[in-house]
mmCIF file of C-alpha atoms in Angstrom:
data_model
loop_
_atom_site.group_PDB
_atom_site.id
_atom_site.type_symbol
_atom_site.label_atom_id
_atom_site.label_comp_id
_atom_site.label_asym_id
_atom_site.label_seq_id
_atom_site.Cartn_x
_atom_site.Cartn_y
_atom_site.Cartn_z
ATOM 1 C CA MET E 1 0.000 0.000 0.000
ATOM 2 C CA LYS E 2 1.425 3.389 -1.011
ATOM 3 C CA ILE E 3 1.660 5.912 1.841
ATOM 4 C CA THR E 4 2.450 9.569 1.205
ATOM 5 C CA PHE E 5 5.101 11.347 3.275
ATOM 6 C CA ALA E 6 2.450 13.393 5.104
ATOM 7 C CA LYS E 7 0.440 10.315 5.985
ATOM 8 C CA ALA E 8 3.566 8.410 7.027
ATOM 9 C CA THR E 9 4.618 11.292 9.269
ATOM 10 C CA LEU E 10 1.152 11.418 10.857
ATOM 11 C CA LEU E 11 1.149 7.641 11.359
ATOM 12 C CA SER E 12 4.566 7.766 13.030
ATOM 13 C CA ALA E 13 3.372 10.525 15.331
ATOM 14 C CA VAL E 14 0.279 8.567 16.335
ATOM 15 C CA VAL E 15 2.370 5.419 16.951
ATOM 16 C CA ALA E 16 4.717 7.446 19.154
ATOM 17 C CA LEU E 17 1.780 8.912 21.070
ATOM 18 C CA LEU E 18 0.161 5.526 21.615
ATOM 19 C CA SER E 19 3.502 4.077 22.673
ATOM 20 C CA CYS E 20 3.584 6.430 25.673
ATOM 21 C CA ASN E 21 2.660 4.200 28.589
ATOM 22 C CA THR E 22 -0.020 6.459 30.102
ATOM 23 C CA LEU E 23 -2.621 3.655 30.190
ATOM 24 C CA PRO E 24 -3.112 1.102 32.986
ATOM 25 C CA TYR E 25 -2.301 -1.581 30.394
ATOM 26 C CA THR E 26 0.269 -2.075 27.635
ATOM 27 C CA LEU E 27 -0.240 -2.585 23.911
ATOM 28 C CA THR E 28 2.128 -4.814 21.979
ATOM 29 C CA PRO E 29 4.115 -3.172 19.154
ATOM 30 C CA GLU E 30 1.780 -4.824 16.624
ATOM 31 C CA GLU E 31 -1.293 -3.580 18.504
ATOM 32 C CA THR E 32 0.204 -0.099 18.741
ATOM 33 C CA GLU E 33 0.780 0.038 14.994
ATOM 34 C CA ARG E 34 -2.703 -1.275 14.190
ATOM 35 C CA ALA E 35 -4.320 1.127 16.658
ATOM 36 C CA ALA E 36 -2.456 4.024 15.057
ATOM 37 C CA ALA E 37 -3.661 3.010 11.601
ATOM 38 C CA LEU E 38 -7.245 2.823 12.852
ATOM 39 C CA GLU E 39 -6.964 6.240 14.499
ATOM 40 C CA GLN E 40 -5.776 7.637 11.184
ATOM 41 C CA LYS E 41 -8.709 6.038 9.317
ATOM 42 C CA LEU E 42 -11.101 7.532 11.861
ATOM 43 C CA ASP E 43 -9.601 10.987 11.348
ATOM 44 C CA GLU E 44 -9.987 10.628 7.586
ATOM 45 C CA LEU E 45 -13.542 9.384 7.978
ATOM 46 C CA LYS E 46 -14.490 12.434 10.025
ATOM 47 C CA THR E 47 -13.598 14.629 7.045
ATOM 48 C CA ARG E 48 -16.255 12.772 5.031
ATOM 49 C CA GLN E 49 -19.038 13.069 7.592
ATOM 50 C CA PRO E 50 -22.352 13.811 5.837
ATOM 51 C CA GLU E 51 -24.760 16.388 7.155
ATOM 52 C CA GLU E 52 -26.710 15.147 10.158
ATOM 53 C CA PRO E 53 -30.460 14.656 9.641
ATOM 54 C CA GLN E 54 -32.237 17.786 10.816
ATOM 55 C CA GLY E 55 -35.499 18.277 12.673
ATOM 56 C CA TYR E 56 -35.175 15.368 15.122
ATOM 57 C CA GLU E 57 -34.918 16.223 18.804
ATOM 58 C CA LYS E 58 -32.320 14.394 20.867
ATOM 59 C CA GLY E 59 -33.829 11.848 23.205
ATOM 60 C CA THR E 60 -36.662 10.977 20.826
ATOM 61 C CA TYR E 61 -37.045 7.680 19.030
ATOM 62 C CA GLU E 62 -36.871 9.507 15.687
ATOM 63 C CA TYR E 63 -33.431 10.870 16.604
ATOM 64 C CA PHE E 64 -32.368 7.367 17.657
ATOM 65 C CA VAL E 65 -33.156 5.853 14.228
ATOM 66 C CA THR E 66 -31.589 8.700 12.240
ATOM 67 C CA HIS E 67 -28.219 8.428 14.013
ATOM 68 C CA HIS E 68 -25.790 5.869 15.520
ATOM 69 C CA GLY E 69 -25.685 3.627 12.413
ATOM 70 C CA TYR E 70 -29.181 2.305 13.068
ATOM 71 C CA PRO E 71 -30.320 -0.433 12.702
ATOM 72 C CA VAL E 72 -26.869 -2.087 12.758
ATOM 73 C CA CYS E 73 -25.732 -0.901 16.163
ATOM 74 C CA MET E 74 -25.527 -2.207 19.715
ATOM 75 C CA LEU E 75 -27.533 0.657 21.198
ATOM 76 C CA MET E 76 -30.892 0.158 22.877
ATOM 77 C CA TYR E 77 -33.653 2.757 22.914
ATOM 78 C CA ARG E 78 -35.811 2.660 26.043
ATOM 79 C CA ASN E 79 -38.687 4.758 27.344
ATOM 80 C CA ASP E 80 -38.864 3.695 30.992
ATOM 81 C CA GLU E 81 -42.207 5.395 31.599
ATOM 82 C CA LEU E 82 -43.871 3.465 28.771
ATOM 83 C CA MET E 83 -42.172 0.186 29.702
ATOM 84 C CA ALA E 84 -43.534 0.498 33.248
ATOM 85 C CA GLN E 85 -47.055 0.621 31.793
ATOM 86 C CA ALA E 86 -46.684 -2.525 29.680
ATOM 87 C CA THR E 87 -49.119 -5.403 30.230
ATOM 88 C CA ASN E 88 -50.177 -8.438 28.213
ATOM 89 C CA ASP E 89 -53.218 -6.481 27.043
ATOM 90 C CA ASN E 90 -51.717 -3.137 26.000
ATOM 91 C CA SER E 91 -48.371 -4.158 24.503
ATOM 92 C CA GLU E 92 -46.884 -6.273 21.735
ATOM 93 C CA LEU E 93 -43.382 -7.445 20.933
ATOM 94 C CA TYR E 94 -42.012 -7.563 17.371
ATOM 95 C CA ILE E 95 -38.802 -9.142 16.076
ATOM 96 C CA CYS E 96 -37.634 -7.749 12.721
ATOM 97 C CA LEU E 97 -35.398 -10.336 11.042
ATOM 98 C CA SER E 98 -34.089 -8.086 8.259
ATOM 99 C CA GLN E 99 -32.967 -5.440 10.754
ATOM 100 C CA GLN E 100 -32.058 -7.894 13.547
ATOM 101 C CA ARG E 101 -33.939 -5.653 15.994
ATOM 102 C CA GLY E 102 -36.588 -6.266 18.620
ATOM 103 C CA ARG E 103 -39.264 -3.683 19.443
ATOM 104 C CA LEU E 104 -41.744 -3.375 22.290
ATOM 105 C CA TYR E 105 -44.908 -1.378 21.612
ATOM 106 C CA VAL E 106 -47.033 -0.033 24.473
ATOM 107 C CA ASN E 107 -50.402 1.413 23.494
ATOM 108 C CA GLY E 108 -49.158 1.618 19.917
ATOM 109 C CA THR E 109 -45.986 3.584 20.763
ATOM 110 C CA ILE E 110 -42.455 2.167 20.649
ATOM 111 C CA ALA E 111 -41.268 1.800 24.235
ATOM 112 C CA ALA E 112 -38.037 -0.084 23.474
ATOM 113 C CA ASP E 113 -35.884 -1.039 20.476
ATOM 114 C CA TRP E 114 -32.822 -3.266 20.812
ATOM 115 C CA PRO E 115 -30.416 -5.526 18.844
ATOM 116 C CA VAL E 116 -31.062 -9.266 18.550
ATOM 117 C CA SER E 117 -29.296 -12.194 16.918
ATOM 118 C CA THR E 118 -31.651 -14.779 15.420
ATOM 119 C CA GLY E 119 -31.086 -18.086 13.620
ATOM 120 C CA THR E 120 -28.444 -18.586 10.952
ATOM 121 C CA ALA E 121 -29.381 -19.406 7.347
ATOM 122 C CA SER E 122 -29.229 -23.154 8.050
ATOM 123 C CA ARG E 123 -31.293 -22.830 11.247
ATOM 124 C CA ALA E 124 -33.413 -19.799 10.418
ATOM 125 C CA THR E 125 -35.885 -18.279 12.850
ATOM 126 C CA SER E 126 -39.297 -18.693 11.238
ATOM 127 C CA PRO E 127 -41.547 -15.633 10.796
ATOM 128 C CA GLY E 128 -44.977 -15.917 12.390
ATOM 129 C CA THR E 129 -47.150 -14.974 15.333
ATOM 130 C CA TYR E 130 -46.304 -16.802 18.553
ATOM 131 C CA ARG E 131 -47.431 -16.908 22.167
ATOM 132 C CA ILE E 132 -45.112 -17.338 25.123
ATOM 133 C CA LEU E 133 -45.647 -20.878 26.354
ATOM 134 C CA GLU E 134 -43.233 -20.963 29.284
ATOM 135 C CA LYS E 135 -40.941 -18.696 31.299
ATOM 136 C CA LYS E 136 -37.848 -19.776 33.249
ATOM 137 C CA LYS E 137 -35.361 -17.361 34.778
ATOM 138 C CA LYS E 138 -32.663 -20.051 34.676
ATOM 139 C CA HIS E 139 -32.708 -22.480 31.770
ATOM 140 C CA ALA E 140 -30.297 -24.594 29.742
ATOM 141 C CA SER E 141 -30.726 -26.148 26.307
ATOM 142 C CA SER E 142 -31.520 -29.852 26.139
ATOM 143 C CA ARG E 143 -30.280 -30.023 22.535
ATOM 144 C CA TYR E 144 -27.224 -27.747 22.253
ATOM 145 C CA GLY E 145 -24.312 -27.581 24.641
ATOM 146 C CA SER E 146 -21.138 -29.514 25.458
ATOM 147 C CA ILE E 147 -20.270 -33.090 26.384
ATOM 148 C CA ARG E 148 -17.797 -33.585 29.202
ATOM 149 C CA SER E 149 -15.850 -36.563 30.444
ATOM 150 C CA SER E 150 -16.026 -37.888 34.016
ATOM 151 C CA SER E 151 -13.060 -35.628 34.831
ATOM 152 C CA GLY E 152 -14.838 -32.571 33.482
ATOM 153 C CA ARG E 153 -12.796 -32.297 30.285
ATOM 154 C CA VAL E 154 -14.737 -31.021 27.247
ATOM 155 C CA VAL E 155 -15.116 -33.896 24.779
ATOM 156 C CA VAL E 156 -17.393 -32.106 22.298
ATOM 157 C CA GLY E 157 -17.590 -28.322 22.590
ATOM 158 C CA ASN E 158 -20.435 -27.536 20.196
ATOM 159 C CA ALA E 159 -22.582 -30.602 20.749
ATOM 160 C CA ASP E 160 -25.997 -31.416 19.323
ATOM 161 C CA ALA E 161 -27.880 -33.980 21.423
ATOM 162 C CA ARG E 162 -29.404 -35.454 18.258
ATOM 163 C CA ARG E 163 -25.998 -36.158 16.711
ATOM 164 C CA HIS E 164 -23.636 -36.704 19.632
ATOM 165 C CA SER E 165 -23.835 -39.293 22.392
ATOM 166 C CA VAL E 166 -22.556 -38.944 25.942
ATOM 167 C CA PRO E 167 -19.788 -41.459 26.768
ATOM 168 C CA ARG E 168 -20.060 -43.720 29.805
ATOM 169 C CA GLY E 169 -19.259 -41.706 32.888
ATOM 170 C CA GLY E 170 -19.613 -38.439 30.984
ATOM 171 C CA ARG E 171 -22.279 -35.805 31.247
ATOM 172 C CA TRP E 172 -24.254 -33.362 29.125
ATOM 173 C CA VAL E 173 -23.967 -29.622 29.881
ATOM 174 C CA GLY E 174 -26.673 -27.628 28.095
ATOM 175 C CA SER E 175 -25.962 -24.151 26.773
ATOM 176 C CA PRO E 176 -27.212 -21.615 29.339
ATOM 177 C CA MET E 177 -30.307 -19.661 28.277
ATOM 178 C CA PRO E 178 -31.167 -17.237 31.119
ATOM 179 C CA ASN E 179 -34.478 -15.383 30.913
ATOM 180 C CA TRP E 180 -35.959 -18.179 28.811
ATOM 181 C CA MET E 181 -39.255 -17.353 27.083
ATOM 182 C CA ARG E 182 -40.446 -20.370 25.075
ATOM 183 C CA LEU E 183 -42.286 -19.690 21.812
ATOM 184 C CA THR E 184 -42.662 -23.212 20.371
ATOM 185 C CA ASN E 185 -42.806 -26.792 21.595
ATOM 186 C CA TYR E 186 -39.815 -27.673 19.410
ATOM 187 C CA GLY E 187 -37.400 -25.401 21.271
ATOM 188 C CA MET E 188 -37.523 -21.910 19.780
ATOM 189 C CA GLY E 189 -37.615 -19.066 22.262
ATOM 190 C CA MET E 190 -36.160 -15.762 23.396
ATOM 191 C CA HIS E 191 -33.355 -15.552 25.951
ATOM 192 C CA THR E 192 -30.177 -13.846 27.095
ATOM 193 C CA GLY E 193 -27.351 -14.678 24.713
ATOM 194 C CA HIS E 194 -24.417 -13.455 22.674
ATOM 195 C CA VAL E 195 -25.432 -10.762 20.184
ATOM 196 C CA ILE E 196 -23.457 -9.119 17.393
ATOM 197 C CA GLU E 197 -25.120 -6.189 15.680
ATOM 198 C CA GLY E 198 -26.824 -7.167 12.425
ATOM 199 C CA GLN E 199 -25.697 -10.813 12.556
ATOM 200 C CA ARG E 200 -27.756 -14.013 12.715
ATOM 201 C CA LEU E 201 -25.879 -16.326 15.064
ATOM 202 C CA SER E 202 -28.245 -18.709 16.845
ATOM 203 C CA HIS E 203 -29.663 -22.191 16.250
ATOM 204 C CA GLY E 204 -33.078 -20.590 15.732
ATOM 205 C CA CYS E 205 -33.720 -18.805 19.018
ATOM 206 C CA ILE E 206 -33.897 -15.034 19.469
ATOM 207 C CA ARG E 207 -30.916 -13.881 21.494
ATOM 208 C CA MET E 208 -30.913 -10.595 23.407
ATOM 209 C CA PRO E 209 -28.297 -8.848 25.572
ATOM 210 C CA ASP E 210 -28.994 -9.461 29.261
ATOM 211 C CA ASN E 211 -29.849 -5.848 30.080
ATOM 212 C CA VAL E 212 -32.648 -6.174 27.514
ATOM 213 C CA ALA E 213 -33.757 -9.748 28.161
ATOM 214 C CA SER E 214 -34.119 -9.217 31.921
ATOM 215 C CA PRO E 215 -36.660 -6.347 31.787
ATOM 216 C CA ILE E 216 -38.519 -7.976 28.875
ATOM 217 C CA PHE E 217 -38.713 -11.216 30.891
ATOM 218 C CA ASP E 218 -40.244 -9.276 33.786
ATOM 219 C CA ILE E 219 -42.829 -7.590 31.529
ATOM 220 C CA VAL E 220 -44.196 -10.491 29.506
ATOM 221 C CA LYS E 221 -46.456 -13.228 30.856
ATOM 222 C CA VAL E 222 -47.378 -16.676 29.565
ATOM 223 C CA GLY E 223 -49.714 -16.109 26.629
ATOM 224 C CA TYR E 224 -47.992 -12.883 25.559
ATOM 225 C CA LYS E 225 -47.996 -12.276 21.779
ATOM 226 C CA VAL E 226 -44.678 -12.115 19.911
ATOM 227 C CA VAL E 227 -44.640 -11.376 16.173
ATOM 228 C CA VAL E 228 -41.570 -12.339 14.114
ATOM 229 C CA CYS E 229 -41.446 -10.442 10.791
ATOM 230 C CA GLU E 230 -39.059 -10.809 7.859
ATOM 231 C CA GLY E 231 -39.255 -7.056 7.170
ATOM 232 C CA LEU E 232 -40.523 -4.016 9.044
ATOM 233 C CA GLU E 233 -43.743 -4.603 10.934
ATOM 234 C CA ALA E 234 -46.765 -2.972 9.294
ATOM 235 C CA CYS E 235 -47.351 -0.742 12.341
ATOM 236 C CA TYR E 236 -43.806 0.696 12.347
ATOM 237 C CA PRO E 237 -44.318 4.476 12.740
ATOM 238 C CA CYS E 238 -40.965 5.944 11.650
ATOM 239 C CA LYS E 239 -40.353 4.866 8.053
ATOM 240 C CA ASP E 240 -39.765 8.475 6.959
ATOM 241 C CA ALA E 241 -37.151 8.958 9.675
ATOM 242 C CA LEU E 242 -35.395 5.740 8.637
ATOM 243 C CA GLU E 243 -35.152 7.036 5.072
ATOM 244 C CA ALA E 244 -33.977 10.475 6.206
ATOM 245 C CA GLY E 245 -31.195 8.932 8.269
ATOM 246 C CA GLY E 246 -29.960 6.665 5.483
ATOM 247 C CA ALA E 247 -26.730 8.394 4.396
ATOM 248 C CA TYR E 248 -25.745 9.461 7.908
ATOM 249 C CA ASN E 249 -26.359 5.964 9.294
ATOM 250 C CA VAL E 250 -24.197 4.384 6.565
ATOM 251 C CA TRP E 251 -21.361 6.725 7.576
ATOM 252 C CA ALA E 252 -21.978 6.045 11.276
ATOM 253 C CA ARG E 253 -21.849 2.281 10.685
ATOM 254 C CA GLU E 254 -18.415 2.638 9.086
ATOM 255 C CA LYS E 255 -17.279 4.714 12.060
ATOM 256 C CA ASN E 256 -18.763 2.197 14.516
ATOM 257 C CA LYS E 257 -16.880 -0.622 12.784
ATOM 258 C CA LEU E 258 -13.551 1.176 13.134
ATOM 259 C CA ASP E 259 -14.337 2.152 16.740
ATOM 260 C CA LYS E 260 -15.200 -1.473 17.522
ATOM 261 C CA GLU E 261 -11.935 -2.788 16.067
ATOM 262 C CA LEU E 262 -9.951 -0.175 17.965
ATOM 263 C CA LYS E 263 -11.804 -1.034 21.156
ATOM 264 C CA SER E 264 -11.087 -4.757 20.664
ATOM 265 C CA ILE E 265 -7.360 -4.018 20.534
ATOM 266 C CA HIS E 266 -7.498 -2.137 23.821
ATOM 267 C CA ASN E 267 -9.782 -4.772 25.364
ATOM 268 C CA ALA E 268 -7.250 -7.499 24.534
ATOM 269 C CA ALA E 269 -4.601 -5.504 26.373
ATOM 270 C CA LYS E 270 -6.981 -4.916 29.290
ATOM 271 C CA GLU E 271 -7.660 -8.651 29.572
ATOM 272 C CA ARG E 272 -3.923 -9.347 29.749
ATOM 273 C CA ALA E 273 -3.705 -6.781 32.549
ATOM 274 C CA GLY E 274 -6.624 -8.365 34.417
ATOM 275 C CA ILE E 275 -8.938 -5.387 33.921
ATOM 276 C CA GLU E 276 -12.649 -6.267 33.817
ATOM 277 C CA ILE E 277 -14.438 -5.339 30.585
ATOM 278 C CA PRO E 278 -18.178 -4.457 30.735
ATOM 279 C CA THR E 279 -20.324 -6.433 28.311
ATOM 280 C CA GLU E 280 -23.683 -4.636 28.552
ATOM 281 C CA ILE E 281 -24.926 -2.591 25.614
ATOM 282 C CA LYS E 282 -25.554 1.111 26.039
ATOM 283 C CA VAL E 283 -29.054 2.476 26.500
ATOM 284 C CA TYR E 284 -30.053 5.610 24.603
#
């Protein structure tokens, strides 16, 4: 890759700055160089920032969807006052597969909007209207998990109970699914799980970050309606705002991607230093 003298000088300066050990952890030389390159890309990206969508007040849902790289972001929108009013009778929960977002409506108004990770292409989450059949605060999968020997050693790490057998003396350890909300008799449900913005990761379930799954678990009751849609739900009220935020959100997604990679470099160094890294998503 060709680098001009000005860019090379800037890169060297950033590397030197990052090399100063002013942090409570230490980056490797390779991490320092990569972090410097990312910082430079972020600076260049800022010069290409499009005009922000106008006419949307901060704190509103419309502002939320016109900024932050929505819908591919790890931010959650929450209106605590509306969420406190939610009941089985006045609220509905929608899962939008194309956006990989969940939304809670209370009296027809969006009270919460958050990232989800649904089933992969080979184990897709099926669109449809469901009812919550069962709730368990602590739950583990009977089909997916790991198989361990009598000594506790992992024999099969990504085990499927239908394809793998437990050896004599061994045991089955189901994948944990806290805040389990069953939607079908064949094992599909909603629960706390690993989520990556915009990505379908699960075996068919609807995964949510814990600081979303916990309050949703407390709101919904057995019999609660959950609608899984391939595209936007028909009642979605902010289609114009989504369109208005298009160019800015594309730019913000690129910035978020660079920020995330830079953060992962620093997190790796923090882990080596024994510094705890928060895993909860931010609430807008």
